[in-house]
Amino acid sequence: MEVARSAPSMRRSSSTAVRPASGAATAQAVTVPKTLTFSGTTLDGKKFDAASMAGKPAILWFWAPWCATCASEAQSLSDIHDEYAGRLGILGIASLGSVPEMDDFVADFELAKMPHLNDKAGKLWKRFGIAQQSWYVMLDRTGKVAYKGYLDDLQLTEKVKELTA
């Protein structure tokens, strides 16, 4: 797991710009906020750069493979992913378990359509101040933390509506 420049500050960076991953020829450069200046390896072994989520609201979901609460939230996140595709980024950040357990969780709950980072060492959990599983960090379009903590399914749905309005 790589973490690029783990700055404790979550302020917006004005010097880093990337093009959105959409591939649109007319897409303009997007400023990458400090909150999205990290990278890692997905559970399926691919490199992932969080900068690719810049420019739209995002949910960072911190989960563990043995967590019953996480399991109960899986369907809601899958539904939100489908409903808000292209308008909202969702990134699972898995820890507190073995990689095979993490893989099984993603397969069992059919969550492979969204990326999940292997954060077994807990570097991103520490960076975002996460002390327990099934917590969300919700970022607005500018990368500012709009919410951090636990949400039940109804609260999650309401927060997503607010973020994407």
PDB file of C-alpha atoms in Angstrom:
ATOM      1  CA  MET A   1       0.000   0.000   0.000  1.00  0.00           C
ATOM      2  CA  GLU A   2       1.407   3.324  -1.037  1.00  0.00           C
ATOM      3  CA  VAL A   3       0.327   6.596   0.430  1.00  0.00           C
ATOM      4  CA  ALA A   4       1.486   9.672  -1.422  1.00  0.00           C
ATOM      5  CA  ARG A   5       2.394  12.616   0.787  1.00  0.00           C
ATOM      6  CA  SER A   6       0.246  11.859   3.784  1.00  0.00           C
ATOM      7  CA  ALA A   7      -0.280  15.407   4.864  1.00  0.00           C
ATOM      8  CA  PRO A   8      -2.214  15.866   8.086  1.00  0.00           C
ATOM      9  CA  SER A   9      -3.857  18.913   6.556  1.00  0.00           C
ATOM     10  CA  MET A  10      -7.024  18.313   4.582  1.00  0.00           C
ATOM     11  CA  ARG A  11      -6.964  21.773   2.944  1.00  0.00           C
ATOM     12  CA  ARG A  12      -7.457  22.136  -0.759  1.00  0.00           C
ATOM     13  CA  SER A  13      -4.343  22.092  -2.895  1.00  0.00           C
ATOM     14  CA  SER A  14      -4.366  24.624  -5.666  1.00  0.00           C
ATOM     15  CA  SER A  15      -1.251  23.427  -7.458  1.00  0.00           C
ATOM     16  CA  THR A  16      -2.157  19.925  -8.587  1.00  0.00           C
ATOM     17  CA  ALA A  17      -4.433  19.419 -11.567  1.00  0.00           C
ATOM     18  CA  VAL A  18      -5.500  16.301 -13.432  1.00  0.00           C
ATOM     19  CA  ARG A  19      -7.890  15.505 -16.204  1.00  0.00           C
ATOM     20  CA  PRO A  20     -10.963  13.538 -15.179  1.00  0.00           C
ATOM     21  CA  ALA A  21     -10.840   9.827 -16.020  1.00  0.00           C
ATOM     22  CA  SER A  22     -13.978  10.143 -18.148  1.00  0.00           C
ATOM     23  CA  GLY A  23     -11.880  10.455 -21.304  1.00  0.00           C
ATOM     24  CA  ALA A  24     -13.995  13.297 -22.626  1.00  0.00           C
ATOM     25  CA  ALA A  25     -12.044  15.403 -25.086  1.00  0.00           C
ATOM     26  CA  THR A  26     -13.604  18.607 -23.745  1.00  0.00           C
ATOM     27  CA  ALA A  27     -12.964  17.833 -20.078  1.00  0.00           C
ATOM     28  CA  GLN A  28     -11.149  20.578 -18.234  1.00  0.00           C
ATOM     29  CA  ALA A  29      -8.369  20.074 -15.720  1.00  0.00           C
ATOM     30  CA  VAL A  30      -9.597  19.544 -12.155  1.00  0.00           C
ATOM     31  CA  THR A  31      -7.772  20.688  -9.036  1.00  0.00           C
ATOM     32  CA  VAL A  32      -6.869  17.753  -6.795  1.00  0.00           C
ATOM     33  CA  PRO A  33      -7.503  18.532  -3.133  1.00  0.00           C
ATOM     34  CA  LYS A  34      -5.153  17.303  -0.390  1.00  0.00           C
ATOM     35  CA  THR A  35      -7.838  14.826   0.717  1.00  0.00           C
ATOM     36  CA  LEU A  36      -7.395  12.956  -2.572  1.00  0.00           C
ATOM     37  CA  THR A  37      -3.588  12.973  -2.756  1.00  0.00           C
ATOM     38  CA  PHE A  38      -3.103   9.292  -2.037  1.00  0.00           C
ATOM     39  CA  SER A  39      -2.772   6.123  -4.009  1.00  0.00           C
ATOM     40  CA  GLY A  40      -2.862   2.441  -3.279  1.00  0.00           C
ATOM     41  CA  THR A  41      -3.472  -1.029  -4.567  1.00  0.00           C
ATOM     42  CA  THR A  42      -6.962  -2.363  -5.073  1.00  0.00           C
ATOM     43  CA  LEU A  43      -7.958  -5.776  -3.804  1.00  0.00           C
ATOM     44  CA  ASP A  44      -7.667  -7.068  -7.363  1.00  0.00           C
ATOM     45  CA  GLY A  45      -4.054  -5.849  -7.533  1.00  0.00           C
ATOM     46  CA  LYS A  46      -4.482  -2.726  -9.663  1.00  0.00           C
ATOM     47  CA  LYS A  47      -2.962   0.659  -8.874  1.00  0.00           C
ATOM     48  CA  PHE A  48      -5.484   3.299  -7.836  1.00  0.00           C
ATOM     49  CA  ASP A  49      -4.887   7.039  -7.663  1.00  0.00           C
ATOM     50  CA  ALA A  50      -7.490   8.889  -5.605  1.00  0.00           C
ATOM     51  CA  ALA A  51      -6.863  11.991  -7.734  1.00  0.00           C
ATOM     52  CA  SER A  52      -9.104  10.288 -10.307  1.00  0.00           C
ATOM     53  CA  MET A  53     -12.040  11.087  -7.999  1.00  0.00           C
ATOM     54  CA  ALA A  54     -11.373  14.851  -7.993  1.00  0.00           C
ATOM     55  CA  GLY A  55     -14.051  17.228  -9.212  1.00  0.00           C
ATOM     56  CA  LYS A  56     -17.127  15.405  -7.941  1.00  0.00           C
ATOM     57  CA  PRO A  57     -18.422  14.392  -4.524  1.00  0.00           C
ATOM     58  CA  ALA A  58     -16.937  11.215  -3.107  1.00  0.00           C
ATOM     59  CA  ILE A  59     -17.546   8.670  -0.375  1.00  0.00           C
ATOM     60  CA  LEU A  60     -14.655   6.916   1.298  1.00  0.00           C
ATOM     61  CA  TRP A  61     -16.106   3.844   3.048  1.00  0.00           C
ATOM     62  CA  PHE A  62     -13.865   2.335   5.717  1.00  0.00           C
ATOM     63  CA  TRP A  63     -14.860  -1.298   6.252  1.00  0.00           C
ATOM     64  CA  ALA A  64     -13.677  -4.615   7.658  1.00  0.00           C
ATOM     65  CA  PRO A  65     -14.511  -8.033   6.183  1.00  0.00           C
ATOM     66  CA  TRP A  66     -15.887  -9.482   9.438  1.00  0.00           C
ATOM     67  CA  CYS A  67     -18.066  -6.473  10.274  1.00  0.00           C
ATOM     68  CA  ALA A  68     -21.789  -7.253  10.371  1.00  0.00           C
ATOM     69  CA  THR A  69     -22.642  -3.553  10.073  1.00  0.00           C
ATOM     70  CA  CYS A  70     -20.451  -3.286   6.979  1.00  0.00           C
ATOM     71  CA  ALA A  71     -22.237  -6.303   5.507  1.00  0.00           C
ATOM     72  CA  SER A  72     -25.619  -4.707   6.131  1.00  0.00           C
ATOM     73  CA  GLU A  73     -24.477  -1.511   4.370  1.00  0.00           C
ATOM     74  CA  ALA A  74     -23.132  -3.271   1.292  1.00  0.00           C
ATOM     75  CA  GLN A  75     -26.448  -3.343  -0.603  1.00  0.00           C
ATOM     76  CA  SER A  76     -27.096   0.344   0.059  1.00  0.00           C
ATOM     77  CA  LEU A  77     -23.655   1.279  -1.262  1.00  0.00           C
ATOM     78  CA  SER A  78     -24.178  -0.904  -4.314  1.00  0.00           C
ATOM     79  CA  ASP A  79     -27.536   0.784  -4.971  1.00  0.00           C
ATOM     80  CA  ILE A  80     -26.032   4.259  -4.482  1.00  0.00           C
ATOM     81  CA  HIS A  81     -23.196   3.357  -6.849  1.00  0.00           C
ATOM     82  CA  ASP A  82     -25.711   2.362  -9.523  1.00  0.00           C
ATOM     83  CA  GLU A  83     -28.003   5.376  -9.032  1.00  0.00           C
ATOM     84  CA  TYR A  84     -25.254   8.009  -8.899  1.00  0.00           C
ATOM     85  CA  ALA A  85     -22.797   6.519 -11.406  1.00  0.00           C
ATOM     86  CA  GLY A  86     -20.684   9.267 -12.931  1.00  0.00           C
ATOM     87  CA  ARG A  87     -21.852  11.875 -10.399  1.00  0.00           C
ATOM     88  CA  LEU A  88     -20.392  10.406  -7.192  1.00  0.00           C
ATOM     89  CA  GLY A  89     -17.186   8.522  -6.522  1.00  0.00           C
ATOM     90  CA  ILE A  90     -17.225   5.649  -4.040  1.00  0.00           C
ATOM     91  CA  LEU A  91     -14.058   4.054  -2.719  1.00  0.00           C
ATOM     92  CA  GLY A  92     -14.001   1.206  -0.233  1.00  0.00           C
ATOM     93  CA  ILE A  93     -10.979   1.158   2.063  1.00  0.00           C
ATOM     94  CA  ALA A  94     -10.632  -2.283   3.624  1.00  0.00           C
ATOM     95  CA  SER A  95      -8.598  -3.140   6.702  1.00  0.00           C
ATOM     96  CA  LEU A  96      -8.700  -5.197   9.894  1.00  0.00           C
ATOM     97  CA  GLY A  97      -8.637  -8.518   8.083  1.00  0.00           C
ATOM     98  CA  SER A  98      -6.741 -10.694   5.658  1.00  0.00           C
ATOM     99  CA  VAL A  99      -6.765 -10.075   1.914  1.00  0.00           C
ATOM    100  CA  PRO A 100      -8.633 -13.359   1.207  1.00  0.00           C
ATOM    101  CA  GLU A 101     -11.313 -12.283   3.714  1.00  0.00           C
ATOM    102  CA  MET A 102     -11.543  -8.878   2.021  1.00  0.00           C
ATOM    103  CA  ASP A 103     -11.841 -10.561  -1.393  1.00  0.00           C
ATOM    104  CA  ASP A 104     -14.582 -12.856  -0.091  1.00  0.00           C
ATOM    105  CA  PHE A 105     -16.509  -9.887   1.344  1.00  0.00           C
ATOM    106  CA  VAL A 106     -16.432  -8.046  -1.999  1.00  0.00           C
ATOM    107  CA  ALA A 107     -17.475 -11.198  -3.881  1.00  0.00           C
ATOM    108  CA  ASP A 108     -20.202 -12.210  -1.390  1.00  0.00           C
ATOM    109  CA  PHE A 109     -21.834  -8.782  -1.495  1.00  0.00           C
ATOM    110  CA  GLU A 110     -21.215  -8.189  -5.228  1.00  0.00           C
ATOM    111  CA  LEU A 111     -19.224  -5.012  -4.652  1.00  0.00           C
ATOM    112  CA  ALA A 112     -16.607  -5.484  -7.387  1.00  0.00           C
ATOM    113  CA  LYS A 113     -18.179  -2.709  -9.473  1.00  0.00           C
ATOM    114  CA  MET A 114     -16.540  -0.142  -7.187  1.00  0.00           C
ATOM    115  CA  PRO A 115     -12.859   0.015  -6.239  1.00  0.00           C
ATOM    116  CA  HIS A 116     -11.687  -1.205  -2.825  1.00  0.00           C
ATOM    117  CA  LEU A 117      -8.204  -0.483  -1.543  1.00  0.00           C
ATOM    118  CA  ASN A 118      -6.221  -2.960   0.496  1.00  0.00           C
ATOM    119  CA  ASP A 119      -5.293  -0.886   3.551  1.00  0.00           C
ATOM    120  CA  LYS A 120      -4.313  -3.816   5.735  1.00  0.00           C
ATOM    121  CA  ALA A 121      -1.584  -1.690   7.349  1.00  0.00           C
ATOM    122  CA  GLY A 122      -4.176   0.981   8.207  1.00  0.00           C
ATOM    123  CA  LYS A 123      -2.292   3.946   6.726  1.00  0.00           C
ATOM    124  CA  LEU A 124      -5.368   5.555   5.207  1.00  0.00           C
ATOM    125  CA  TRP A 125      -7.445   4.770   8.277  1.00  0.00           C
ATOM    126  CA  LYS A 126      -4.864   6.660  10.322  1.00  0.00           C
ATOM    127  CA  ARG A 127      -4.603   9.510   7.831  1.00  0.00           C
ATOM    128  CA  PHE A 128      -8.352  10.117   7.992  1.00  0.00           C
ATOM    129  CA  GLY A 129      -8.590   9.541  11.758  1.00  0.00           C
ATOM    130  CA  ILE A 130     -10.742   6.421  11.499  1.00  0.00           C
ATOM    131  CA  ALA A 131     -10.855   4.451  14.741  1.00  0.00           C
ATOM    132  CA  GLN A 132     -13.574   1.921  13.924  1.00  0.00           C
ATOM    133  CA  GLN A 133     -15.062   0.197  10.943  1.00  0.00           C
ATOM    134  CA  SER A 134     -18.012   1.206   8.953  1.00  0.00           C
ATOM    135  CA  TRP A 135     -17.301   4.862   8.978  1.00  0.00           C
ATOM    136  CA  TYR A 136     -17.684   7.210   6.091  1.00  0.00           C
ATOM    137  CA  VAL A 137     -15.683  10.209   4.999  1.00  0.00           C
ATOM    138  CA  MET A 138     -17.773  12.210   2.553  1.00  0.00           C
ATOM    139  CA  LEU A 139     -16.087  14.798   0.392  1.00  0.00           C
ATOM    140  CA  ASP A 140     -17.814  17.595  -1.470  1.00  0.00           C
ATOM    141  CA  ARG A 141     -16.887  18.544  -5.055  1.00  0.00           C
ATOM    142  CA  THR A 142     -13.923  20.601  -3.837  1.00  0.00           C
ATOM    143  CA  GLY A 143     -12.577  17.767  -1.663  1.00  0.00           C
ATOM    144  CA  LYS A 144     -13.630  19.361   1.623  1.00  0.00           C
ATOM    145  CA  VAL A 145     -14.728  16.845   4.253  1.00  0.00           C
ATOM    146  CA  ALA A 146     -18.498  17.300   4.424  1.00  0.00           C
ATOM    147  CA  TYR A 147     -19.099  14.456   6.893  1.00  0.00           C
ATOM    148  CA  LYS A 148     -17.122  11.895   8.854  1.00  0.00           C
ATOM    149  CA  GLY A 149     -18.616   9.147  10.990  1.00  0.00           C
ATOM    150  CA  TYR A 150     -21.175   6.376  11.064  1.00  0.00           C
ATOM    151  CA  LEU A 151     -24.413   6.568   9.061  1.00  0.00           C
ATOM    152  CA  ASP A 152     -27.317   4.159   8.926  1.00  0.00           C
ATOM    153  CA  ASP A 153     -28.839   3.450   5.511  1.00  0.00           C
ATOM    154  CA  LEU A 154     -31.406   6.270   5.649  1.00  0.00           C
ATOM    155  CA  GLN A 155     -28.831   8.804   6.840  1.00  0.00           C
ATOM    156  CA  LEU A 156     -26.412   7.663   4.136  1.00  0.00           C
ATOM    157  CA  THR A 157     -29.056   8.166   1.452  1.00  0.00           C
ATOM    158  CA  GLU A 158     -29.863  11.673   2.745  1.00  0.00           C
ATOM    159  CA  LYS A 159     -26.178  12.672   2.884  1.00  0.00           C
ATOM    160  CA  VAL A 160     -25.666  11.435  -0.678  1.00  0.00           C
ATOM    161  CA  LYS A 161     -28.641  13.522  -1.851  1.00  0.00           C
ATOM    162  CA  GLU A 162     -27.144  16.586  -0.133  1.00  0.00           C
ATOM    163  CA  LEU A 163     -23.688  15.969  -1.635  1.00  0.00           C
ATOM    164  CA  THR A 164     -24.963  15.527  -5.170  1.00  0.00           C
ATOM    165  CA  ALA A 165     -27.599  18.313  -5.170  1.00  0.00           C
TER     166      ALA A 165
END
